[in-house]
Coordinates of C-alpha atoms and ligand atoms in Angstrom, one line a residue:
X1 CA 13.0 -131.8 48.0
X2 CA 11.0 -133.5 45.2
X3 CA 9.7 -130.1 44.0
X4 CA 13.2 -128.6 43.8
X5 CA 14.5 -131.6 41.9
X6 CA 11.5 -131.1 39.5
X7 CA 12.6 -127.5 38.9
X8 CA 16.1 -128.6 38.1
X9 CA 15.1 -131.3 35.7
X10 CA 12.8 -128.8 33.9
X11 CA 15.9 -126.6 33.5
X12 CA 17.8 -129.6 32.0
X13 CA 15.0 -130.2 29.6
X14 CA 15.0 -126.6 28.5
X15 CA 18.7 -126.9 27.5
X16 CA 17.6 -128.6 24.3
X17 CA 16.1 -125.4 22.9
X18 CA 19.0 -123.1 24.1
X19 CA 21.0 -123.2 20.9
X20 CA 23.8 -125.1 22.6
X21 CA 22.7 -128.4 21.2
X22 CA 21.5 -129.8 24.5
X23 CA 23.1 -133.2 24.2
X24 CA 24.9 -132.9 27.5
X25 CA 22.5 -132.4 30.4
X26 CA 22.9 -129.5 32.8
X27 CA 24.3 -131.0 36.0
X28 CA 22.6 -130.4 39.3
X29 CA 23.9 -130.1 42.8
X30 CA 23.4 -133.2 44.9
X31 CA 20.1 -132.9 46.9
X32 CA 19.0 -130.0 44.8
X33 CA 20.9 -127.5 46.9
X34 CA 21.9 -124.2 45.3
X35 CA 25.4 -123.9 44.0
X36 CA 28.1 -122.3 46.2
X37 CA 29.4 -120.2 43.3
X38 CA 28.5 -119.5 39.7
X39 CA 30.6 -117.8 37.0
X40 CA 28.3 -116.0 34.5
X41 CA 28.8 -114.0 31.4
X42 CA 32.0 -115.8 30.3
X43 CA 33.3 -117.3 27.1
X44 CA 33.8 -120.8 28.6
X45 CA 36.2 -123.0 26.5
X46 CA 35.5 -126.3 28.1
X47 CA 37.9 -128.8 26.4
X48 CA 34.9 -131.1 26.5
X49 CA 34.1 -132.3 23.0
X50 CA 30.5 -132.9 23.9
X51 CA 30.1 -129.2 24.7
X52 CA 33.1 -127.2 23.6
X53 CA 31.7 -123.8 24.6
X54 CA 29.4 -122.4 27.2
X55 CA 28.5 -119.1 29.0
X56 CA 28.4 -120.1 32.6
X57 CA 29.7 -122.6 35.2
X58 CA 28.3 -123.6 38.6
X59 CA 30.4 -125.0 41.4
X60 CA 29.5 -126.7 44.7
X61 CA 32.2 -127.8 47.1
X62 CA 35.2 -128.6 45.0
X63 CA 33.3 -129.9 41.9
X64 CA 31.7 -128.4 38.8
X65 CA 27.9 -129.0 39.0
X66 CA 26.7 -127.3 35.9
X67 CA 28.0 -125.9 32.6
X68 CA 25.8 -124.2 30.1
X69 CA 24.0 -121.0 29.1
X70 CA 23.6 -118.3 31.6
X71 CA 19.9 -119.1 31.9
X72 CA 20.6 -122.8 32.6
X73 CA 23.3 -122.1 35.2
X74 CA 21.3 -119.3 36.9
X75 CA 18.9 -122.0 37.9
X76 CA 21.5 -123.2 40.4
X77 CA 21.6 -119.8 42.1
X78 CA 20.4 -119.5 45.6
X79 CA 20.4 -116.6 48.2
X80 CA 23.9 -117.6 49.4
X81 CA 25.4 -118.3 46.0
X82 CA 28.4 -116.2 45.1
X83 CA 28.1 -114.8 41.6
X84 CA 31.2 -114.0 39.6
X85 CA 30.5 -111.8 36.5
X86 CA 33.3 -112.7 34.0
X87 CA 32.4 -109.6 31.9
X88 CA 32.8 -111.7 28.7
X89 CA 36.2 -113.0 29.6
X90 CA 37.7 -116.3 28.5
X91 CA 37.4 -119.1 31.0
X92 CA 39.1 -122.4 30.6
X93 CA 40.3 -125.4 32.7
X94 CA 43.3 -124.7 34.9
X95 CA 46.7 -125.5 33.4
X96 CA 48.3 -128.8 34.3
X97 CA 52.1 -128.7 33.8
X98 CA 53.1 -132.3 32.9
X99 CA 56.8 -131.9 33.7
X100 CA 58.4 -129.5 36.2
X101 CA 61.0 -129.5 39.0
X102 CA 58.9 -127.9 41.6
X103 CA 61.4 -127.1 44.4
X104 CA 64.3 -126.2 42.1
X105 CA 61.9 -123.7 40.5
X106 CA 60.7 -122.5 43.9
X107 CA 64.3 -122.1 45.2
X108 CA 65.1 -120.0 42.2
X109 CA 62.2 -117.7 43.0
X110 CA 63.2 -117.7 46.6
X111 CA 66.9 -116.8 46.3
X112 CA 68.3 -113.3 46.4
X113 CA 68.2 -111.7 43.0
X114 CA 71.5 -109.9 42.1
X115 CA 71.3 -110.2 38.3
X116 CA 70.4 -106.6 37.6
X117 CA 72.2 -105.0 40.6
X118 CA 73.8 -102.0 38.7
X119 CA 76.6 -101.3 41.2
X120 CA 78.5 -103.1 43.9
X121 CA 76.7 -100.8 46.4
X122 CA 73.3 -102.1 45.2
X123 CA 74.7 -105.6 45.3
X124 CA 75.6 -105.1 49.0
X125 CA 72.3 -103.4 49.8
X126 CA 70.3 -106.4 48.4
X127 CA 72.4 -108.8 50.5
X128 CA 71.8 -106.6 53.5
X129 CA 68.0 -106.6 52.9
X130 CA 68.1 -110.4 52.5
X131 CA 70.1 -111.0 55.6
X132 CA 67.5 -109.1 57.7
X133 CA 64.9 -111.7 56.8
X134 CA 67.2 -114.8 56.9
X135 CA 66.8 -117.0 59.9
X136 CA 69.8 -117.7 62.0
X137 CA 72.0 -120.4 60.6
X138 CA 70.5 -120.2 57.1
X139 CA 72.6 -119.4 54.1
X140 CA 72.1 -116.7 51.5
X141 CA 72.5 -118.5 48.1
X142 CA 71.8 -118.1 44.4
X143 CA 72.1 -114.5 43.2
X144 CA 73.1 -114.8 39.5
X145 CA 75.3 -111.7 39.8
X146 CA 77.0 -110.1 36.8
X147 CA 79.9 -107.8 37.6
X148 CA 80.3 -106.9 33.9
X149 CA 77.6 -104.3 34.2
X150 CA 79.5 -102.5 37.0
X151 CA 81.8 -99.5 36.2
X152 CA 85.3 -101.1 35.6
X153 CA 83.8 -104.6 36.1
X154 CA 85.5 -105.3 39.5
X155 CA 84.9 -108.7 41.0
X156 CA 83.0 -108.4 44.3
X157 CA 84.8 -109.2 47.5
X158 CA 83.8 -110.4 50.9
X159 CA 84.6 -107.0 52.3
X160 CA 81.6 -105.7 50.4
X161 CA 79.1 -107.8 52.3
X162 CA 80.9 -108.8 55.6
X163 CA 79.6 -105.7 57.4
X164 CA 76.0 -106.6 56.8
X165 CA 76.4 -110.3 57.3
X166 CA 78.4 -110.8 60.5
X167 CA 76.6 -114.1 61.4
X168 CA 75.0 -115.1 58.1
X169 CA 76.9 -117.3 55.7
X170 CA 76.7 -116.0 52.2
X171 CA 77.7 -117.9 49.0
X172 CA 76.3 -116.1 45.9
X173 CA 77.0 -117.3 42.5
X174 CA 77.8 -115.6 39.2
X175 CA 75.0 -116.1 36.6
X176 CA 77.3 -118.5 34.6
X177 CA 77.9 -120.6 37.7
X178 CA 81.7 -120.5 37.1
X179 CA 82.5 -118.5 40.2
X180 CA 80.9 -117.5 43.5
X181 CA 81.5 -115.0 46.3
X182 CA 81.8 -116.3 49.9
X183 CA 81.7 -113.9 52.8
X184 CA 84.0 -114.4 55.8
X185 CA 81.5 -116.6 57.7
X186 CA 81.2 -119.0 54.7
X187 CA 85.0 -119.1 54.2
X188 CA 85.5 -119.9 57.9
X189 CA 82.8 -122.7 57.8
X190 CA 84.5 -124.1 54.7
X191 CA 88.0 -123.9 56.3
X192 CA 89.4 -121.8 53.4
X193 CA 92.3 -119.6 54.5
X194 CA 95.4 -118.0 53.1
X195 CA 97.2 -121.4 53.6
X196 CA 94.6 -123.3 51.5
X197 CA 96.2 -124.3 48.1
X198 CA 94.2 -123.9 44.9
X199 CA 92.5 -127.2 44.0
X200 CA 93.0 -128.8 40.6
X201 CA 90.6 -127.0 38.2
X202 CA 89.9 -124.2 40.6
X203 CA 91.2 -120.8 41.9
X204 CA 91.0 -119.1 45.2
X205 CA 91.3 -115.4 44.3
X206 CA 93.6 -113.7 46.8
X207 CA 94.5 -110.1 47.7
X208 CA 98.0 -108.5 47.7
X209 CA 98.7 -110.1 51.1
X210 CA 97.6 -113.6 49.9
X211 CA 94.3 -113.6 51.8
X212 CA 91.2 -115.0 50.0
X213 CA 89.0 -112.2 48.6
X214 CA 85.9 -114.5 48.8
X215 CA 85.8 -115.2 45.1
X216 CA 86.1 -119.0 44.4
X217 CA 86.4 -120.0 40.8
X218 CA 85.2 -123.3 39.2
X219 CA 86.4 -126.3 41.3
X220 CA 87.3 -124.1 44.3
X221 CA 83.6 -123.5 44.8
X222 CA 83.3 -127.1 46.1
X223 CA 85.1 -126.1 49.3
X224 CA 81.9 -124.2 50.3
X225 CA 79.3 -126.3 48.5
X226 CA 80.4 -129.2 50.7
X227 CA 79.5 -127.4 53.9
X228 CA 76.1 -125.9 52.9
X229 CA 73.6 -127.9 54.9
X230 CA 70.6 -129.5 53.3
X231 CA 67.6 -127.2 53.6
X232 CA 65.5 -127.7 56.7
X233 CA 61.8 -128.6 56.5
X234 CA 61.0 -124.9 57.3
X235 CA 63.1 -123.7 54.4
X236 CA 61.6 -126.2 52.1
X237 CA 58.1 -125.2 53.3
X238 CA 58.9 -121.5 52.5
X239 CA 60.2 -122.5 49.0
X240 CA 57.1 -124.5 48.3
X241 CA 54.8 -121.7 49.4
X242 CA 56.7 -119.3 47.1
X243 CA 56.3 -121.7 44.3
X244 CA 52.6 -122.2 45.0
X245 CA 52.1 -118.5 44.8
X246 CA 53.9 -118.3 41.5
X247 CA 51.8 -121.2 40.1
X248 CA 48.5 -119.6 41.2
X249 CA 49.5 -116.3 39.5
X250 CA 50.0 -118.1 36.2
X251 CA 46.9 -120.3 36.4
X252 CA 48.8 -123.5 37.0
X253 CA 46.4 -125.6 39.1
X254 CA 48.2 -129.0 38.7
X255 CA 51.9 -129.9 38.4
X256 CA 53.7 -133.2 37.8
X257 CA 57.0 -133.0 39.7
X258 CA 59.7 -135.1 38.2
X259 CA 62.2 -136.9 40.4
X260 CA 61.7 -134.9 43.6
X261 CA 64.0 -135.2 46.7
X262 CA 62.1 -137.4 49.2
X263 CA 62.6 -134.7 51.8
X264 CA 60.6 -132.4 49.6
X265 CA 57.8 -134.9 49.2
X266 CA 57.6 -134.9 53.0
X267 CA 57.0 -131.2 52.9
X268 CA 54.3 -131.6 50.2
X269 CA 52.7 -134.1 52.6
X270 CA 52.8 -131.7 55.5
X271 CA 51.3 -128.9 53.6
X272 CA 48.7 -131.2 52.0
X273 CA 47.6 -132.5 55.5
X274 CA 47.1 -128.9 56.7
X275 CA 45.1 -128.0 53.6
X276 CA 47.7 -125.5 52.5
X277 CA 48.3 -126.7 48.9
X278 CA 46.8 -124.3 46.4
X279 CA 47.8 -126.5 43.4
X280 CA 47.6 -130.2 43.0
X281 CA 51.0 -132.0 43.0
X282 CA 51.8 -135.3 41.5
X283 CA 55.3 -136.3 42.6
X284 CA 57.0 -138.9 40.3
X285 CA 59.9 -140.5 42.2
X286 CA 63.2 -141.4 40.5
X287 CA 63.2 -144.9 39.2
X288 CA 66.4 -146.3 40.7
X289 CA 65.6 -145.8 44.4
X290 CA 62.0 -146.8 43.6
X291 CA 63.1 -150.1 42.1
X292 CA 65.2 -150.7 45.2
X293 CA 62.3 -149.9 47.6
X294 CA 60.2 -152.4 45.7
X295 CA 62.5 -155.2 46.9
X296 CA 61.2 -154.6 50.4
X297 CA 57.5 -154.8 49.5
X298 CA 54.8 -152.9 47.6
X299 CA 54.8 -149.1 47.7
X300 CA 51.9 -147.6 49.5
X301 CA 50.4 -144.3 48.4
X302 CA 47.9 -142.1 50.2
X303 CA 46.4 -140.3 47.3
X304 CA 44.4 -137.1 47.9
X305 CA 42.9 -134.6 45.6
X306 CA 46.0 -132.4 46.2
X307 CA 48.9 -134.8 46.4
X308 CA 49.7 -138.1 44.7
X309 CA 53.0 -139.9 44.7
X310 CA 53.0 -142.2 41.7
X311 CA 55.0 -143.4 38.7
X312 CA 58.7 -143.6 38.2
X313 CA 61.0 -141.1 36.5
X314 CA 64.1 -142.4 34.7
X315 CA 66.8 -141.2 32.3
X316 CA 67.9 -142.6 29.0
X317 CA 70.3 -139.9 27.8
X318 CA 71.4 -136.3 28.3
X319 CA 70.5 -133.0 26.5
X320 CA 71.0 -131.4 23.1
X321 CA 72.7 -128.3 24.7
X322 CA 75.5 -130.3 26.3
X323 CA 75.7 -132.7 23.2
X324 CA 74.8 -135.7 25.4
X325 CA 71.5 -136.5 23.8
X326 CA 72.0 -139.9 22.2
X327 CA 71.5 -140.1 18.4
X328 CA 71.8 -142.7 15.7
X329 CA 74.0 -140.4 13.6
X330 CA 76.8 -138.1 14.8
X331 CA 76.3 -134.5 15.8
X332 CA 76.6 -132.3 12.7
X333 CA 78.9 -129.9 14.6
X334 CA 80.8 -132.6 16.4
X335 CA 81.2 -135.5 14.0
X336 CA 83.0 -137.8 16.4
X337 CA 80.1 -137.9 18.9
X338 CA 76.6 -139.4 18.9
X339 CA 76.0 -138.4 22.5
X340 CA 75.8 -140.4 25.6
X341 CA 73.6 -143.0 27.1
X342 CA 72.7 -142.3 30.7
X343 CA 74.3 -144.4 33.5
X344 CA 70.9 -145.9 34.3
X345 CA 70.8 -147.5 30.8
X346 CA 74.1 -149.3 31.3
X347 CA 73.8 -152.2 31.4
X348 CA 70.5 -152.2 29.5
X349 CA 69.5 -155.4 31.2
X350 CA 69.5 -153.7 34.6
X351 CA 67.3 -150.9 33.3
X352 CA 64.9 -153.4 31.7
X353 CA 64.6 -155.5 34.9
X354 CA 63.9 -152.4 37.0
X355 CA 61.3 -151.1 34.6
X356 CA 59.6 -154.5 34.4
X357 CA 59.5 -154.7 38.2
X358 CA 58.1 -151.1 38.6
X359 CA 55.5 -151.7 35.9
X360 CA 54.5 -155.0 37.5
X361 CA 53.2 -153.2 40.6
X362 CA 51.1 -150.9 38.4
X363 CA 53.3 -147.8 38.4
X364 CA 53.6 -145.6 35.3
X365 CA 57.0 -145.2 33.6
X366 CA 58.2 -141.7 32.7
X367 CA 61.5 -141.9 31.0
X368 CA 63.6 -138.9 29.9
X369 CA 64.8 -139.4 26.3
X370 CA 65.9 -136.7 23.9
X371 CA 68.0 -138.1 21.1
X372 CA 66.4 -140.3 18.4
X373 CA 68.3 -143.4 19.4
X374 CA 67.6 -143.0 23.1
X375 CA 63.9 -142.6 22.3
X376 CA 64.0 -145.8 20.1
X377 CA 65.7 -147.7 22.9
X378 CA 63.1 -146.6 25.4
X379 CA 60.3 -147.6 23.0
X380 CA 62.0 -151.0 22.8
X381 CA 62.1 -151.2 26.6
X382 CA 58.4 -150.3 26.7
X383 CA 57.7 -153.2 24.3
X384 CA 59.7 -155.5 26.6
X385 CA 57.7 -154.4 29.6
X386 CA 54.5 -155.1 27.8
X387 CA 55.7 -158.5 26.7
X388 CA 56.8 -159.3 30.3
X389 CA 53.7 -158.1 32.1
X390 CA 50.9 -158.3 29.5
X391 CA 48.7 -155.7 28.0
X392 CA 47.0 -153.0 30.1
X393 CA 46.3 -149.3 30.0
X394 CA 49.8 -148.3 31.2
X395 CA 50.4 -145.0 29.3
X396 CA 54.2 -145.1 29.4
X397 CA 55.7 -141.6 28.9
X398 CA 58.7 -140.4 27.1
X399 CA 59.7 -137.1 28.8
X400 CA 60.9 -134.5 26.3
X401 CA 60.4 -136.8 23.2
X402 CA 62.5 -134.3 21.3
X403 CA 64.1 -135.8 18.2
X404 CA 62.2 -138.6 16.5
X405 CA 63.3 -141.2 14.1
X406 CA 60.6 -141.0 11.4
X407 CA 59.5 -144.5 12.0
X408 CA 58.9 -144.1 15.7
X409 CA 55.7 -142.0 15.7
X410 CA 53.7 -145.1 14.9
X411 CA 55.4 -147.0 17.7
X412 CA 54.3 -144.4 20.2
X413 CA 50.7 -144.9 18.9
X414 CA 50.9 -148.7 19.0
X415 CA 52.3 -148.7 22.6
X416 CA 49.9 -146.0 23.8
X417 CA 53.0 -144.0 24.8
X418 CA 52.6 -140.4 25.7
X419 CA 54.8 -137.6 24.3
X420 CA 55.5 -135.4 27.3
X421 CA 56.9 -132.3 25.6
X422 CA 58.0 -128.7 26.4
X423 CA 57.2 -126.4 23.5
X424 CA 59.2 -123.5 25.0
X425 CA 62.4 -125.5 24.5
X426 CA 61.6 -125.5 20.7
X427 CA 61.7 -121.7 20.4
X428 CA 64.7 -121.5 22.7
X429 CA 66.9 -124.4 21.3
X430 CA 65.5 -123.5 17.8
X431 CA 68.0 -120.6 17.8
X432 CA 71.0 -123.0 17.4
X433 CA 69.7 -126.6 17.2
X434 CA 70.0 -126.9 13.4
X435 CA 73.7 -126.3 13.6
X436 CA 74.0 -129.2 15.9
X437 CA 71.7 -131.8 14.2
X438 CA 71.3 -130.5 10.6
X439 CA 68.2 -129.6 8.6
X440 CA 67.0 -133.2 8.0
X441 CA 66.7 -134.2 11.6
X442 CA 65.2 -130.8 12.4
X443 CA 62.1 -131.9 10.5
X444 CA 61.1 -134.4 13.2
X445 CA 62.4 -132.3 16.1
X446 CA 59.8 -131.0 18.6
X447 CA 57.4 -132.6 16.2
X448 CA 54.2 -131.9 18.1
X449 CA 52.0 -131.9 15.0
X450 CA 53.4 -135.3 13.8
X451 CA 52.6 -136.8 17.1
X452 CA 49.0 -135.6 16.9
X453 CA 48.6 -136.7 13.3
X454 CA 49.7 -140.2 14.3
X455 CA 47.1 -140.3 17.1
X456 CA 49.7 -140.0 19.9
X457 CA 48.5 -138.3 23.1
X458 CA 50.6 -135.2 23.8
X459 CA 51.0 -133.6 27.2
X460 CA 52.6 -130.1 27.5
X461 CA 54.9 -128.9 30.2
X462 CA 57.7 -126.5 30.8
X463 CA 60.5 -128.3 32.7
X464 CA 60.4 -125.3 35.0
X465 CA 62.8 -123.8 36.0
X466 CA 64.6 -124.7 32.7
X467 CA 61.8 -122.8 30.9
X468 CA 59.3 -120.3 32.3
X469 CA 56.3 -121.8 34.1
X470 CA 53.9 -119.4 32.3
X471 CA 51.5 -121.6 30.2
X472 CA 50.8 -118.7 27.9
X473 CA 54.5 -118.9 26.7
X474 CA 54.0 -122.6 26.2
X475 CA 50.9 -122.1 24.0
X476 CA 52.6 -119.3 22.2
X477 CA 55.6 -121.4 21.5
X478 CA 53.6 -124.4 20.2
X479 CA 51.3 -122.2 18.0
X480 CA 54.0 -119.9 16.5
X481 CA 57.3 -121.8 16.8
X482 CA 58.9 -118.4 16.5
X483 CA 62.4 -118.7 17.9
X484 CA 63.3 -116.3 20.7
X485 CA 66.0 -114.6 18.7
X486 CA 63.4 -113.2 16.3
X487 CA 65.1 -114.8 13.3
X488 CA 62.2 -117.2 12.4
X489 CA 59.0 -115.2 12.9
X490 CA 57.2 -117.6 10.6
X491 CA 58.2 -120.5 12.8
X492 CA 61.0 -123.0 12.9
X493 CA 59.8 -126.1 11.0
X494 CA 56.3 -124.4 10.6
X495 CA 54.7 -127.7 9.5
X496 CA 55.0 -128.8 13.2
X497 CA 52.8 -125.9 14.5
X498 CA 49.7 -126.8 16.3
X499 CA 46.4 -125.0 16.6
X500 CA 45.4 -122.9 19.7
X501 CA 42.8 -125.6 20.4
X502 CA 45.3 -128.4 20.2
X503 CA 47.8 -126.5 22.4
X504 CA 45.1 -125.8 25.1
X505 CA 44.1 -129.5 25.0
X506 CA 47.7 -130.5 25.6
X507 CA 48.1 -128.1 28.6
X508 CA 44.8 -129.4 30.2
X509 CA 43.2 -132.7 29.2
X510 CA 46.4 -134.0 27.6
X511 CA 48.4 -133.5 30.8
X512 CA 45.5 -134.9 32.9
X513 CA 45.4 -138.0 30.7
X514 CA 49.2 -138.4 31.1
X515 CA 48.7 -138.7 34.8
X516 CA 45.5 -140.9 34.7
X517 CA 43.5 -138.0 36.0
X518 CA 41.2 -137.3 33.0
X519 CA 38.2 -138.2 35.1
X520 CA 38.9 -135.4 37.6
X521 CA 40.7 -132.8 35.6
X522 CA 41.4 -131.3 32.2
X523 CA 37.9 -130.1 31.2
X524 CA 35.1 -127.9 32.5
X525 CA 32.5 -130.6 32.7
X526 CA 29.9 -131.7 35.3
X527 CA 31.6 -133.8 38.0
X528 CA 35.1 -132.7 37.4
X529 CA 37.2 -130.7 39.9
X530 CA 36.5 -126.9 39.8
X531 CA 40.0 -126.0 38.7
X532 CA 39.6 -123.1 36.2
X533 CA 41.2 -119.9 35.1
X534 CA 40.1 -116.6 33.6
X535 CA 42.3 -114.9 31.0
X536 CA 42.8 -111.2 30.1
X537 CA 42.0 -112.0 26.5
X538 CA 40.8 -114.7 24.2
X539 CA 43.7 -116.8 22.7
X540 CA 41.5 -117.7 19.7
X541 CA 40.8 -114.1 18.9
X542 CA 44.1 -112.4 19.4
X543 CA 47.0 -112.6 16.9
X544 CA 49.2 -115.7 17.6
X545 CA 52.1 -113.4 18.5
X546 CA 50.0 -111.8 21.2
X547 CA 49.2 -115.0 23.0
X548 CA 52.4 -114.7 25.1
X549 CA 51.1 -111.4 26.4
X550 CA 47.8 -112.8 27.8
X551 CA 47.6 -112.9 31.6
X552 CA 45.6 -115.0 34.0
X553 CA 43.2 -112.8 35.9
X554 CA 41.7 -115.4 38.2
X555 CA 42.7 -118.9 39.3
X556 CA 40.3 -121.2 41.0
X557 CA 41.3 -124.5 42.5
X558 CA 38.7 -126.9 43.9
X559 CA 36.1 -124.1 43.9
X560 CA 38.4 -121.7 45.9
X561 CA 39.8 -118.6 44.3
X562 CA 43.6 -118.8 44.9
X563 CA 44.6 -115.8 42.7
X564 CA 43.0 -112.7 41.5
X565 CA 44.8 -110.0 39.4
X566 CA 44.0 -106.5 40.6
Ligands
LIG601 ZN1 63.1 -132.2 33.7

């Protein structure tokens, strides 16, 4: 063994004349064993400032054991070592999405897709196909149908689908969510008949004889929503597997799931215990029930490399789209309103007491705040928490951190608060946001560059399924700020653009830091988890507009390849 170790340290010594600087030593597998796997002939972007670029990576077990030149890493090669030739491709740490809604996103992927069904016949055919793979007693939901694309735009009726769904309840919703189609099974379960009166704010659409056609508008949809059972563990498992497949295909190797249903967390635990998770999940429970649970004793977690339940998610206000984000000044297009403070913030003393209690047991605070006044109030609360419980490395987070009062950037920095932001919202909301808040406030909106300039740690996420989970869209949005309507190709508030390198950092190390995982994740460095991705092109070498078109060609999690593009 001594001789093998000697060979390895000779290789480490040779690193100093390799042209890579040689400050960071080449790692070695424990006991001098050859690596399980090496990736060679790559352009490795490490997100490790001590060695930003490399050519090759070696992995043993679930960890990275060497990063360096091909010659350096080849030293780890044994007879059984798998060698992956990257053919010059770009390799970087796996993406960590700092803010998603995992099961809502998974359910959206999992539901029947009727959006582009061009005819009623195709609509029925898709429901038929779905019914054949739907377990007894389960519902067919979702759909996002749009009758406007059908000849004559007739509303669908239950007669269209009853023949193919004699035992399966169907309740599929129009894409705007203002009406849904129930089949006869669903109407029966909901007790809706010809004798049922229209509820206030809703309409039961009826045929010439007065019988319900199956279309329920607005408040009438509640008749059926009330009787849809909560998904079973099996259904939840299926949704999670679908979501995991989607994540792997996009190179998302870690996610931070905000405010999950406790029944979903049980399913995460079940898959984790069977070794079936192909991405690492951090579940952040909602703060109100968490604070209640604290009353009956400390919270126990059983952290693993694939699942952690930690932190607390809370709400300070609403959203810009619904004019419920809470601002100091009125909305430009609605001068009587400054938005709304969330229920959780009223009374403020209650919120403060809960946050202090949660912080006291060492949990991280992750509070949704979008309007400038809501953000200021949350920063005040973070100060109160620090005053109550003393200084420590607590990294409180403001989820969305969308509209900043100019004086608050420095307060983030002073508090060590993290800006957990979703760049895709900037190019989406950017189409109309200025109408709502005016040009002056727009300057410090989605102000990613200002955060970085003030030394604030930024973590990127998507809020999936509100925005696409694809990290290339996130990087594209942060780098170009080109609104989705094509009207601002030079970028909306271009001073707030960030560099490709800064965007990649925020999707990897920034997100890892935001979950206290920077020692395990976020860079391709010796000792870290072997979570990495290969891209179809080099984001530094393509035009910024082309970044959104890059694809992940290989995803590795813990040394195992969980996705390969063919
Ligand atoms: Zn969210």
